[in-house]
Amino acid sequence: MSALAASHAADLLARMRGKRVLVVGDVMLDEWVWGAVSRISPEAPVPVVAVGDHSFTLGGAGNVANNLVAIGANVSFAAAVGDDPEGRRVLDLLDALGVERSGVIVTGDRPTTRKTRIVAHNQQVVRADWESVEPLAASDRARASALVAKLARGHDAVVLSDYAKGFFSRDVVEAANAAHVVTADPKPKNMALFAGVTCVAPNAHEAAEASGVAIKDDASLERAGAALLERLDTRYVVVTRGERGMALFGARGERLNVPSVARTVFDVSGAGDTVVAVLTLALAADAPVEEAVRLANFAAGAVVEKLGTATATPREIVELMEHAGDG
Ligand SMILES: Nc1ncnc2c1ncn2[C@@H]1O[C@H](COP(=O)(O)OP(=O)(O)OP(=O)(O)O)[C@@H](O)[C@H]1O
Ligand SMILES: [Mg+2]
């Protein structure tokens, strides 16, 4: 498998539609305050933003759900929110997206993770975060892992989306491992929790930190990938490398390096969520892993070409492939 033709990718994307995927992880509420600055505050040397618009979007694990829905997957969600208006807004956004959310627990002792960005003239002025990074209370951890265990069985795949906000424990990962395909996008300090999943997909910085190998060239990349494969006992490690593309390491000696494919880069944030979403769906559709990696790389390319919304549709992915050749 040296390349992935656009026509073949279209067939694969069609097979991915309707796959049942459970997203588990650290959900966030992204709050956006949009406005214009016309003066400096008399109270302090800061701009005064006259608010013109105010909106909310799903972030963190929620953005993985956005990406899965954009491809046409049937998505369920398991996470923890606080007993607060932001938590209720997260549930409403999941409902609006058509995501089944019986796996979301409401906790009494922590706030919903919320990131508020104030943006003036398309430039971020400041960001404020509300969050707890403490682990879930023992009783909440038990509720969460029981729900994940129950839900995982009815799904074709599970995505574990970790932003190190405290949702993950070994119990939750073991519950998820009941599914046929389990992929994880872990933060380095939690990497060991994800042992035994099908595939982990850290970025190069995270892979270096978790493996203890500074990634400087092809040889050190290979050492880092091999170390993670062995340490985590996963079938695959996929390292995303920003503008350098992606690298695959398989436990049976599979190796693949694909260069990035974006024509123009507008907004790279969230591309990692796109990668894990597409990779998971392709593996759930029984695609060979090399095809799954190539398709995820094109999907990420389509996403970084866009300003704002960080999802790619099957049509956008195929269009980029047709434009770029068969990569
Ligand atoms: N500057 C870029 N140019 C081209 N492609 C890019 C660029 N940045 C990211 N990509 C594509 O997106 C993929 C994932 O990006 P990256 O490695 O930055 O993940 P990440 O750090 O987890 O991102 P995030 O955490 O913001 O979602 C890359 O493998 C590549 O295909
Ligand atoms: Mg990432």
Coordinates of C-alpha atoms and ligand atoms in Angstrom, one line a residue:
M1 CA 0.0 0.0 0.0
S2 CA 2.0 2.9 -1.3
A3 CA -0.7 5.5 -2.1
L4 CA -4.3 6.2 -1.6
A5 CA -6.3 7.1 -4.7
A6 CA -9.1 9.6 -4.3
S7 CA -11.7 7.2 -5.7
H8 CA -10.6 4.5 -3.3
A9 CA -10.7 7.1 -0.4
A10 CA -14.3 8.0 -1.4
D11 CA -15.3 4.3 -1.0
L12 CA -13.5 4.1 2.3
L13 CA -15.2 7.3 3.6
A14 CA -18.6 5.8 2.5
R15 CA -17.9 2.7 4.6
M16 CA -17.0 4.9 7.6
R17 CA -20.4 6.6 7.5
G18 CA -22.7 5.3 10.2
K19 CA -20.0 3.6 12.2
R20 CA -20.8 3.8 15.9
V21 CA -18.1 5.6 17.8
L22 CA -18.0 6.4 21.5
V23 CA -15.9 9.5 22.4
V24 CA -14.6 9.5 26.0
G25 CA -12.7 12.3 27.6
D26 CA -12.1 15.8 28.8
V27 CA -14.9 17.9 27.3
M28 CA -14.6 21.7 27.2
L29 CA -16.9 24.6 26.6
D30 CA -15.3 27.1 24.3
E31 CA -16.9 30.5 24.9
W32 CA -16.4 33.3 22.3
V33 CA -16.9 37.0 23.0
W34 CA -16.6 39.0 19.8
G35 CA -16.3 42.7 19.6
A36 CA -14.5 45.9 18.6
V37 CA -12.1 48.1 20.5
S38 CA -12.5 51.9 20.3
R39 CA -10.9 53.1 23.5
I40 CA -8.6 52.3 26.4
S41 CA -10.3 51.7 29.8
P42 CA -10.1 54.6 32.3
E43 CA -9.7 52.0 35.0
A44 CA -6.5 50.3 33.8
P45 CA -4.4 50.4 30.7
V46 CA -6.4 47.7 28.9
P47 CA -8.7 47.9 25.8
V48 CA -12.5 48.1 26.3
V49 CA -14.2 45.6 24.0
A50 CA -17.7 46.6 22.9
V51 CA -19.4 43.2 22.5
G52 CA -21.1 42.5 19.3
D53 CA -21.5 38.7 19.5
H54 CA -21.3 35.9 22.0
S55 CA -21.2 32.2 21.2
F56 CA -20.3 28.7 22.5
T57 CA -18.7 25.7 20.8
L58 CA -17.6 22.3 22.0
G59 CA -13.9 21.9 22.7
G60 CA -11.5 19.2 23.8
A61 CA -13.1 15.8 23.4
G62 CA -16.2 17.7 22.1
N63 CA -14.2 18.7 19.0
V64 CA -13.4 15.0 18.3
A65 CA -17.2 14.5 18.3
N66 CA -17.6 17.4 15.9
N67 CA -15.1 15.8 13.5
L68 CA -16.7 12.4 13.7
V69 CA -20.1 13.8 13.0
A70 CA -18.7 15.7 10.0
I71 CA -17.6 12.4 8.4
G72 CA -21.1 10.9 9.1
A73 CA -20.4 8.7 12.2
N74 CA -23.0 7.8 14.7
V75 CA -21.5 9.3 17.9
S76 CA -22.0 8.7 21.6
F77 CA -20.2 10.6 24.4
A78 CA -18.9 9.9 27.9
A79 CA -17.4 12.7 30.0
A80 CA -17.8 14.7 33.2
V81 CA -19.3 18.2 33.5
G82 CA -20.0 20.3 36.6
D83 CA -23.4 21.0 38.0
D84 CA -23.5 24.5 36.5
P85 CA -24.9 26.4 33.5
E86 CA -21.8 25.6 31.4
G87 CA -22.4 21.9 32.0
R88 CA -26.0 22.2 30.8
R89 CA -24.8 24.1 27.8
V90 CA -22.4 21.3 26.9
L91 CA -25.3 18.8 27.1
D92 CA -27.4 21.1 24.8
L93 CA -24.5 21.4 22.3
L94 CA -24.2 17.6 22.2
D95 CA -27.9 17.3 21.7
A96 CA -27.8 19.9 18.8
L97 CA -25.0 17.9 17.2
G98 CA -27.1 14.7 17.4
V99 CA -24.7 13.0 19.8
E100 CA -26.0 10.4 22.3
R101 CA -24.8 11.6 25.7
S102 CA -26.1 9.1 28.3
G103 CA -22.4 8.6 29.3
V104 CA -22.0 12.2 30.5
I105 CA -22.0 12.4 34.3
V106 CA -22.7 15.5 36.3
T107 CA -20.2 16.0 39.2
G108 CA -20.9 18.0 42.3
D109 CA -17.3 19.0 43.2
R110 CA -15.8 20.5 40.0
P111 CA -16.7 23.1 37.4
T112 CA -17.3 22.4 33.7
T113 CA -14.0 23.1 31.9
R114 CA -14.6 26.4 30.1
K115 CA -12.3 28.6 28.0
T116 CA -13.5 32.1 27.4
R117 CA -11.8 34.0 24.6
I118 CA -12.4 37.7 24.0
V119 CA -11.7 38.5 20.4
A120 CA -11.6 42.0 18.9
H121 CA -11.0 42.6 15.2
N122 CA -10.2 38.9 14.7
Q123 CA -7.4 39.1 17.3
Q124 CA -7.6 37.4 20.6
V125 CA -7.3 39.9 23.4
V126 CA -7.3 37.6 26.4
R127 CA -8.4 34.1 27.4
A128 CA -9.8 33.1 30.8
D129 CA -10.0 29.4 31.9
W130 CA -12.3 27.8 34.5
E131 CA -11.2 24.3 35.2
S132 CA -10.1 21.7 37.7
V133 CA -7.3 19.4 36.8
E134 CA -7.8 17.2 39.9
P135 CA -8.7 13.6 39.3
L136 CA -12.4 12.7 39.5
A137 CA -13.7 11.7 43.0
A138 CA -13.6 8.0 43.5
S139 CA -17.4 7.7 43.3
D140 CA -17.5 9.6 40.0
R141 CA -14.6 7.5 38.6
A142 CA -16.7 4.4 39.4
R143 CA -19.8 5.8 37.7
A144 CA -17.8 6.9 34.7
S145 CA -16.1 3.6 34.2
A146 CA -19.3 1.6 34.6
L147 CA -21.0 3.8 31.9
V148 CA -18.0 3.4 29.6
A149 CA -17.9 -0.3 30.1
K150 CA -21.6 -0.6 29.2
L151 CA -21.4 1.8 26.2
A152 CA -18.2 0.4 24.7
R153 CA -19.7 -2.9 23.9
G154 CA -22.3 -1.4 21.6
H155 CA -19.9 0.6 19.5
D156 CA -17.5 -0.1 16.6
A157 CA -14.8 2.0 18.2
V158 CA -13.9 4.2 21.1
V159 CA -11.8 7.4 21.1
L160 CA -10.1 8.4 24.3
S161 CA -9.5 12.2 24.1
D162 CA -7.2 13.3 27.0
Y163 CA -6.6 17.0 27.8
A164 CA -5.2 16.2 31.3
K165 CA -8.2 17.7 33.1
G166 CA -8.7 14.7 35.4
F167 CA -11.3 12.5 33.6
F168 CA -9.0 9.5 32.8
S169 CA -8.1 6.7 35.2
R170 CA -6.9 3.2 34.4
D171 CA -10.4 2.0 35.2
V172 CA -11.9 4.1 32.4
V173 CA -9.3 2.9 29.9
E174 CA -9.8 -0.7 30.8
A175 CA -13.6 -0.3 30.5
A176 CA -13.0 1.2 27.0
N177 CA -10.7 -1.7 26.0
A178 CA -13.8 -3.9 25.6
A179 CA -14.3 -2.3 22.2
H180 CA -12.7 -3.7 19.0
V181 CA -10.8 -0.5 18.1
V182 CA -9.7 1.9 20.8
T183 CA -7.6 5.0 19.9
A184 CA -6.2 7.5 22.3
D185 CA -4.9 11.1 22.0
P186 CA -3.1 11.3 25.4
K187 CA -1.2 14.1 27.2
P188 CA 2.4 13.0 28.0
K189 CA 1.9 12.8 31.8
N190 CA -1.0 10.4 31.4
M191 CA 0.5 8.3 28.6
A192 CA 1.0 5.2 30.8
L193 CA -2.8 5.1 31.5
F194 CA -3.4 4.2 27.9
A195 CA -1.5 0.9 27.8
G196 CA -3.2 -1.8 25.8
V197 CA -5.3 0.4 23.4
T198 CA -5.2 -0.2 19.7
C199 CA -3.5 3.0 18.7
V200 CA -2.1 6.1 20.5
A201 CA -1.7 9.3 18.5
P202 CA 0.4 11.9 20.3
N203 CA 2.0 14.9 18.5
A204 CA 5.8 14.9 18.2
H205 CA 6.3 17.1 21.3
E206 CA 4.1 14.8 23.4
A207 CA 5.8 11.6 22.0
A208 CA 9.2 13.0 22.8
E209 CA 8.2 13.9 26.4
A210 CA 6.5 10.6 27.0
S211 CA 9.3 8.5 25.6
G212 CA 12.2 10.5 26.9
V213 CA 13.7 10.7 23.4
A214 CA 14.3 14.1 21.9
I215 CA 13.0 13.9 18.3
K216 CA 15.5 15.6 16.1
D217 CA 15.8 13.5 13.0
D218 CA 14.5 10.3 11.4
A219 CA 16.6 8.1 13.7
S220 CA 15.4 9.7 16.9
L221 CA 11.8 9.7 15.7
E222 CA 12.1 5.9 15.1
R223 CA 13.5 5.4 18.6
A224 CA 10.7 7.4 20.2
G225 CA 8.0 5.6 18.2
A226 CA 9.5 2.2 19.0
A227 CA 9.9 3.0 22.7
L228 CA 6.2 4.0 22.9
L229 CA 5.1 0.9 21.1
E230 CA 6.9 -1.3 23.5
R231 CA 6.1 0.6 26.6
L232 CA 2.4 1.0 25.9
D233 CA 2.0 -2.4 24.3
T234 CA -0.2 -0.9 21.6
R235 CA -0.8 -2.2 18.1
Y236 CA 0.1 1.2 16.5
V237 CA 1.7 4.5 17.5
V238 CA 0.9 7.4 15.1
V239 CA 3.0 10.5 15.7
T240 CA 1.6 13.7 14.2
R241 CA 4.4 16.1 13.2
G242 CA 2.7 19.4 12.3
E243 CA 3.9 20.7 9.0
R244 CA 6.1 17.6 8.7
G245 CA 3.0 15.3 8.4
M246 CA 2.6 12.0 10.2
A247 CA 4.6 8.8 11.1
L248 CA 3.2 5.4 11.7
F249 CA 4.8 2.7 13.9
G250 CA 3.2 -0.8 14.0
A251 CA 4.0 -3.6 16.4
R252 CA 4.5 -6.0 13.5
G253 CA 7.1 -3.7 11.9
E254 CA 4.8 -1.5 9.9
R255 CA 6.5 1.9 9.2
L256 CA 5.2 4.8 7.2
N257 CA 6.1 8.5 6.9
V258 CA 3.6 10.8 5.1
P259 CA 4.4 14.5 4.4
S260 CA 1.7 17.1 5.2
V261 CA -0.5 18.0 2.3
A262 CA -2.1 21.4 3.1
R263 CA -1.9 24.0 0.2
T264 CA -2.3 27.0 2.5
V265 CA -2.3 27.0 6.3
F266 CA -4.8 29.2 8.1
D267 CA -5.5 27.6 11.5
V268 CA -3.7 24.5 12.8
S269 CA -5.5 24.2 16.2
G270 CA -7.7 21.1 16.5
A271 CA -6.0 19.3 13.6
G272 CA -5.0 16.6 16.1
D273 CA -8.6 16.0 16.9
T274 CA -9.3 15.6 13.2
V275 CA -6.5 13.0 12.9
V276 CA -7.7 10.9 15.8
A277 CA -11.4 11.0 14.5
V278 CA -10.6 9.9 11.0
L279 CA -8.0 7.4 12.0
T280 CA -10.5 5.7 14.4
L281 CA -13.3 5.6 11.8
A282 CA -11.0 4.2 9.1
L283 CA -9.8 1.4 11.5
A284 CA -13.4 0.8 12.5
A285 CA -14.2 0.3 8.8
D286 CA -11.4 -2.3 8.6
A287 CA -9.1 -0.1 6.4
P288 CA -5.5 -1.2 6.3
V289 CA -3.6 1.0 8.8
E290 CA -1.5 2.7 6.1
E291 CA -4.7 3.8 4.3
A292 CA -6.1 5.0 7.6
V293 CA -3.0 7.1 8.3
R294 CA -3.0 8.6 4.8
L295 CA -6.7 9.5 5.0
A296 CA -6.3 11.1 8.4
N297 CA -3.4 13.1 7.0
F298 CA -5.5 14.5 4.2
A299 CA -8.4 15.2 6.6
A300 CA -5.9 17.2 8.8
G301 CA -4.7 19.0 5.7
A302 CA -8.2 20.0 4.8
V303 CA -8.8 21.3 8.3
V304 CA -5.7 23.5 8.6
E305 CA -6.7 25.2 5.3
K306 CA -9.8 26.5 7.0
L307 CA -10.2 29.5 9.3
G308 CA -12.4 28.8 12.3
T309 CA -14.4 25.5 12.3
A310 CA -12.0 22.7 12.5
T311 CA -13.8 19.8 10.8
A312 CA -13.6 18.2 7.3
T313 CA -16.3 16.6 5.3
P314 CA -15.8 13.6 3.1
R315 CA -16.2 15.8 0.0
E316 CA -13.5 18.3 1.3
I317 CA -11.1 15.4 2.0
V318 CA -11.5 13.9 -1.5
E319 CA -11.2 17.3 -3.2
L320 CA -7.9 17.9 -1.5
M321 CA -6.7 14.5 -2.6
E322 CA -7.7 15.1 -6.2
H323 CA -5.9 18.4 -6.1
A324 CA -2.8 17.1 -4.4
G325 CA -2.4 13.9 -6.5
D326 CA -2.8 10.6 -4.7
G327 CA -0.2 11.3 -2.0
Ligands
LIG1 N1 1.6 23.8 9.6 C1 1.0 22.7 9.0 N2 1.0 22.5 7.7 C2 0.5 21.4 7.1 N3 -0.2 20.5 7.8 C3 -0.3 20.6 9.1 C4 0.3 21.7 9.8 N4 0.0 21.6 11.1 C5 -0.7 20.4 11.3 N5 -0.8 19.8 10.1 C6 -1.6 18.6 9.8 O1 -2.3 18.2 11.0 C7 -1.8 17.1 11.6 C8 -1.9 17.2 13.1 O2 -1.2 18.3 13.5 P1 -0.3 18.4 14.8 O3 0.8 17.4 14.7 O4 0.0 19.9 15.0 O5 -1.3 17.9 16.0 P2 -1.6 18.5 17.4 O6 -0.4 19.2 17.9 O7 -2.1 17.4 18.2 O8 -2.7 19.5 17.1 P3 -3.8 20.1 18.1 O9 -3.4 19.7 19.5 O10 -3.8 21.6 17.9 O11 -5.1 19.5 17.7 C9 -0.4 16.9 11.1 O12 0.0 15.5 11.1 C10 -0.6 17.4 9.6 O13 -1.2 16.4 8.8
MG2 MG -3.2 17.2 20.1

